[in-house]
Amino acid sequence: MAPPFAAAAAAAAVASSSSYALFSASADRPLLRHQMPPSSISVRPRRRTTAASAAAESTGRALLEARDLFACVKESGEEILTGLNLTIREGEVHALMGPNGSGKSTLMKVLAGHPEYEVTAGTVIFKGENLIDMEPEERSLAGIFMSFQAPVEIPGVNNYDFLLMALNARREKKGLPALGPLQIFPIVEEKVRALDMNADILNRAVNEGFSGGERKRNEILQLSVLGADLALLDEIDSGLDVDAIEDVAKVVNGMLAPHNSVMMITHYQRLLDLIKPSYVHIMEKGKIVKTGDRSLAYYVDESGYKDIATV
Amino acid sequence: MSSPSLCAATCSTSLRLPPPILRFRRPGALASVPAARSAPAVSDDLVLRIAEQLEDSVAASSPLLDPLRSASALSLLSTRWPTRRSNEAFRFTDISYLRSLPISLPSQAPALAAPSSPYPSYIHFSDGVLTSTSGVHVSALADLPPGPARDRAAAVLAASAEFADKDLFYDFNAIGAKDVAVVHVPEGVSMADDPVHIMFSYSGNGDGSMVMSNPRVLVLAEKGAEVAIVEEHFEVGQEDGGCYWANPVMEIILEEDAKVVHSYVQRQSFEAAHTKWTVIQQSKSSKYEFVEVSIGARLNRHNLHIQQLGPETDTQLSAFHFLSQDKQIHDLHSKLILDHPRGLSNQLHKCIASSTGNAIFDGNIKVNRYAQQTDAGQETRCLLLSPKALINVKPNLQIIADDVKCTHGAAISGEHDPNALYFFQARGIDVKTAADALNFAFGAHVINKIPFKPIEKNALAQFKELLASSRQE
């Protein structure tokens, strides 16, 4: 069933994951690696893309690899992801575009372990480990951060306490002692300032009564305080004014290091001008149907998604 | 005063006491005395026995209390002990715990020193006995000098005799109260930042009986006055939980444009019973803000009664009940009666029931014919943390006026919003820690409304501790 060139790709996959073999549960599950991307859908950039991205491809280690991913809504059984393939390497910025209902948000939620969705087939390897077997909080502690498109209100839970809890959960995982509220204040205050937020926001209940813009900024505040190896940003630009988008982009760019990656969903060119993606993926009906560089986003901006797969 | 005299002549023990207004004797003990037959046929042995005990204990009380005492004494003669079957107001509330132990009364004023208060104005009741007061506008009724304040207090207490919605606990308090603590804030005086701290400390006497106490407080906020009251019921002395029955009554009168901010924390021992009346009267344009936090007592029954006396009143009620113990019963019966136009009211009731606790909420809002353009909201949210916990809620709005805005909602759930839980998980916090945080937040939402930091912090700490211990079980 594997395509003819599967052997080479499998070898590459093993090679790329071998460095994780020591702590990888999936290392003794070779089965996972037999599932190769169908040849018809390439998630890798074409060889004719820019030299920079080609270089990134050859040097970066794979951070996340999704293979033939199928997922449905748990309650209704409605299938949303239909055989999706995606590889994100360290240091890369990916943009996910596509018409409404194509499964962009669902992909992010599936990667972040949202209980509403169920993975019915396929594999996702994150840092060499099987992501699908992990609880949502384990995924977060492993380095995945998803910003919510519609952040949840939690009445009664103080925003600052929430940050402290989340930060201490990370420290506990690393075997570090918990920090007190006063100890994290300088860190948090600096991040609040970087996002041009009102410090009052820390004393309010998480997202309760926040404006749309405040909610989005609050998500990025959490990202900047907690850090992430892979940040999944679901429409962080919607509901933000121009200045706010720039603040958010600055913070996200500031976090990008050679080993951190970002995948963002957006409908607008502006965010892509500020956080420059190495790859742009177009999703349709639960699959990535086209991958290219930033020029693809310009094409979408002008011509829409019609017939994009054949361009 | 014409006091109904039923069987005073036959009572030998009463000879040592000043002539009482009314004597209670059980019909059985007086079978041979013809006068006993004049007692209404519905009288109840247990009710009479308690009434008799109370009357014996209150030897000398202020004559200003006489009208109230005699009215209550009279109604007790025809009041039966309420049961779930016989009395709608107790349909869901099992008060049999009160009958499980013999009742005793505090013998003398306890020697314990008053607990320290963070506020200069305070009132201290020790086992229901008014032991000390401090502050310019605070006094015992007995110590009030003759003058307008005393006349006003007397008039209010006399009017209380006519209180139509009372039950037997109100009557017990009326005949058992030895004195009344009076907070009288004159016209235009604002003491909103300097609360009157009313401390009710209790200790059982450890002899297997239930010590009953009947403290009574009257708050009078005159025209335009602003008052803050912090009412705390707590345990002192006993290591493993004293057994006592607190039966307090708090009456608050708000005159025109007056504002009263009332915080009430009940954290008694888990062997104790707490039956409480809070009776409010609100005149035109007055504002009453109430926050209740009830986390103690084995049996807790709170009757909150608010009567609107003029238009444009503002009433804000929040209550939180936490049942952490086996067989714990917490009941809030609230009644808000709106008779005048443009009243504004908001009520929030929250409760968490764990183990085999039973929480009851009956929230009645009456929007009568002339209460046009009333804006009344009511919301109750309950959380059941164990499969054997039980919650009975009966939010009810009775609306007769036709130009009003009334909303109400009731939500009872056994688990937290999965979206909220997931939000925690998505930030690396496990489900158990998240659920703990959400449980705490559920109660803190109301406790945070207490405007005085030391009281709020203390209540939060106690709630947190109980939450942690109930989880371990």
Coordinates of N, CA, C and O in Angstrom, one line a residue, chain A residues 22-77:
Chain A
L22 N 15.5 7.8 22.8 CA 15.7 7.5 24.2 C 14.4 7.7 25.0 O 14.1 6.9 25.9
F23 N 13.7 8.8 24.7 CA 12.5 9.0 25.5 C 11.2 8.9 24.7 O 10.1 9.4 25.1
S24 N 11.3 8.3 23.6 CA 10.1 8.2 22.7 C 9.4 6.9 22.9 O 10.0 5.8 22.7
A25 N 8.2 7.0 23.3 CA 7.4 5.8 23.4 C 7.1 5.2 22.0 O 6.9 4.0 21.9
S26 N 7.1 6.0 21.0 CA 6.8 5.5 19.7 C 8.0 4.8 19.0 O 7.8 4.2 18.0
A27 N 9.1 4.9 19.6 CA 10.3 4.3 19.0 C 10.1 2.8 18.9 O 10.6 2.2 17.9
D28 N 9.4 2.2 19.8 CA 9.2 0.8 19.6 C 7.8 0.4 18.9 O 7.3 -0.6 19.1
R29 N 7.3 1.4 18.2 CA 6.1 1.2 17.5 C 6.4 1.5 16.0 O 5.9 2.5 15.5
P30 N 7.1 0.7 15.3 CA 7.5 1.0 13.9 C 6.2 1.1 13.0 O 6.3 1.7 12.0
L31 N 5.2 0.5 13.5 CA 3.9 0.5 12.7 C 3.5 1.9 12.3 O 3.1 2.2 11.2
L32 N 3.8 2.8 13.2 CA 3.4 4.2 12.9 C 4.0 4.8 11.7 O 3.5 5.6 11.0
R33 N 5.2 4.3 11.5 CA 6.0 4.9 10.4 C 5.7 4.3 9.0 O 6.2 4.8 8.0
H34 N 4.9 3.3 9.0 CA 4.5 2.7 7.7 C 3.5 3.6 7.0 O 3.4 3.5 5.8
Q35 N 2.9 4.5 7.7 CA 1.8 5.3 7.1 C 2.4 6.5 6.5 O 2.8 7.5 7.2
M36 N 2.6 6.5 5.2 CA 3.2 7.6 4.5 C 2.2 8.5 3.9 O 1.1 8.1 3.6
P37 N 2.6 9.7 3.6 CA 1.6 10.6 3.0 C 1.3 10.1 1.5 O 2.2 9.6 0.9
P38 N 0.1 10.2 1.1 CA -0.3 9.8 -0.2 C 0.5 10.7 -1.2 O 0.7 11.9 -0.9
S39 N 1.0 10.1 -2.3 CA 1.8 10.9 -3.2 C 1.1 12.1 -3.8 O 1.7 13.1 -4.2
S40 N -0.2 12.0 -3.8 CA -0.9 13.0 -4.5 C -0.9 14.3 -3.7 O -1.1 15.4 -4.3
I41 N -0.8 14.2 -2.4 CA -0.8 15.5 -1.6 C 0.5 15.7 -1.0 O 0.9 14.9 -0.1
S42 N 1.2 16.6 -1.4 CA 2.5 16.9 -0.8 C 2.3 18.0 0.2 O 1.8 19.1 -0.1
V43 N 2.8 17.8 1.4 CA 2.7 18.9 2.4 C 4.1 19.6 2.4 O 4.2 20.6 3.0
R44 N 5.0 19.0 1.7 CA 6.3 19.7 1.7 C 6.3 20.8 0.6 O 5.6 20.6 -0.4
P45 N 7.0 21.8 0.8 CA 7.1 22.8 -0.3 C 7.8 22.2 -1.5 O 8.6 21.4 -1.4
R46 N 7.3 22.7 -2.6 CA 7.9 22.2 -3.9 C 9.4 22.7 -3.9 O 9.7 23.7 -3.2
R47 N 10.1 21.9 -4.6 CA 11.5 22.2 -4.7 C 11.8 23.7 -5.2 O 12.8 24.2 -4.9
R48 N 10.8 24.2 -5.9 CA 11.0 25.5 -6.5 C 10.7 26.6 -5.6 O 10.7 27.8 -6.0
T49 N 10.4 26.3 -4.3 CA 10.2 27.4 -3.4 C 11.6 28.1 -3.0 O 12.6 27.6 -3.4
T50 N 11.4 29.1 -2.2 CA 12.6 29.9 -2.0 C 13.8 29.1 -1.3 O 13.5 28.1 -0.7
A51 N 14.9 29.6 -1.5 CA 16.1 29.0 -1.0 C 16.0 28.9 0.6 O 16.4 27.8 1.1
A52 N 15.5 29.9 1.1 CA 15.4 29.9 2.6 C 14.6 28.8 3.1 O 15.0 28.1 4.1
S53 N 13.4 28.6 2.6 CA 12.6 27.6 3.1 C 13.1 26.2 2.8 O 13.0 25.3 3.6
A54 N 13.7 26.1 1.6 CA 14.4 24.8 1.3 C 15.5 24.5 2.3 O 15.6 23.4 2.8
A55 N 16.2 25.6 2.7 CA 17.2 25.3 3.7 C 16.6 24.9 5.0 O 17.1 24.0 5.7
A56 N 15.5 25.6 5.4 CA 14.9 25.2 6.6 C 14.4 23.8 6.6 O 14.6 23.0 7.6
E57 N 13.9 23.4 5.5 CA 13.5 22.0 5.3 C 14.6 21.0 5.6 O 14.4 20.0 6.2
S58 N 15.7 21.3 5.0 CA 16.8 20.3 5.1 C 17.4 20.3 6.5 O 18.0 19.3 6.9
T59 N 17.4 21.5 7.2 CA 18.1 21.5 8.4 C 17.3 21.2 9.7 O 17.7 20.5 10.6
G60 N 16.0 21.7 9.7 CA 15.2 21.6 10.9 C 14.7 20.2 11.2 O 14.5 19.4 10.2
R61 N 14.7 19.9 12.4 CA 14.1 18.5 12.8 C 12.6 18.6 12.8 O 12.0 19.7 13.1
A62 N 12.0 17.5 12.5 CA 10.5 17.5 12.5 C 10.0 17.6 13.9 O 10.5 16.9 14.8
L63 N 9.1 18.6 14.1 CA 8.6 18.8 15.5 C 7.2 18.1 15.5 O 7.0 17.4 16.5
L64 N 6.5 18.3 14.5 CA 5.1 17.6 14.5 C 4.9 17.0 13.1 O 5.2 17.6 12.1
E65 N 4.5 15.7 13.1 CA 4.2 15.1 11.9 C 2.8 14.4 12.0 O 2.6 13.5 12.8
A66 N 1.9 14.9 11.1 CA 0.6 14.3 11.1 C 0.5 13.5 9.8 O 0.8 13.9 8.7
R67 N 0.0 12.2 9.9 CA -0.1 11.4 8.8 C -1.4 10.8 8.6 O -2.0 10.1 9.6
D68 N -2.1 11.0 7.5 CA -3.4 10.4 7.2 C -4.4 10.6 8.3 O -5.0 9.6 8.7
L69 N -4.5 11.8 8.8 CA -5.3 12.0 10.0 C -6.7 12.2 9.6 O -7.1 13.0 8.8
F70 N -7.5 11.3 10.2 CA -9.0 11.4 10.1 C -9.5 11.8 11.5 O -9.2 11.2 12.5
A71 N -10.5 12.7 11.6 CA -11.1 13.0 12.8 C -12.5 13.4 12.6 O -12.9 14.0 11.6
C72 N -13.3 13.1 13.6 CA -14.8 13.5 13.5 C -15.2 14.1 14.8 O -14.6 14.1 15.8
V73 N -16.4 14.8 14.7 CA -17.0 15.3 15.9 C -17.5 14.1 16.7 O -18.2 13.3 16.2
K74 N -17.2 14.1 18.0 CA -17.5 12.9 18.8 C -19.0 12.7 18.9 O -19.4 11.5 18.7
E75 N -19.7 13.7 19.1 CA -21.2 13.5 19.3 C -21.9 13.1 18.1 O -22.7 12.1 18.1
S76 N -21.7 13.8 17.0 CA -22.5 13.5 15.8 C -21.8 12.5 14.8 O -22.4 11.9 13.9
G77 N -20.5 12.3 15.0 CA -19.8 11.4 14.1 C -19.4 12.0 12.8 O -18.8 11.4 11.9

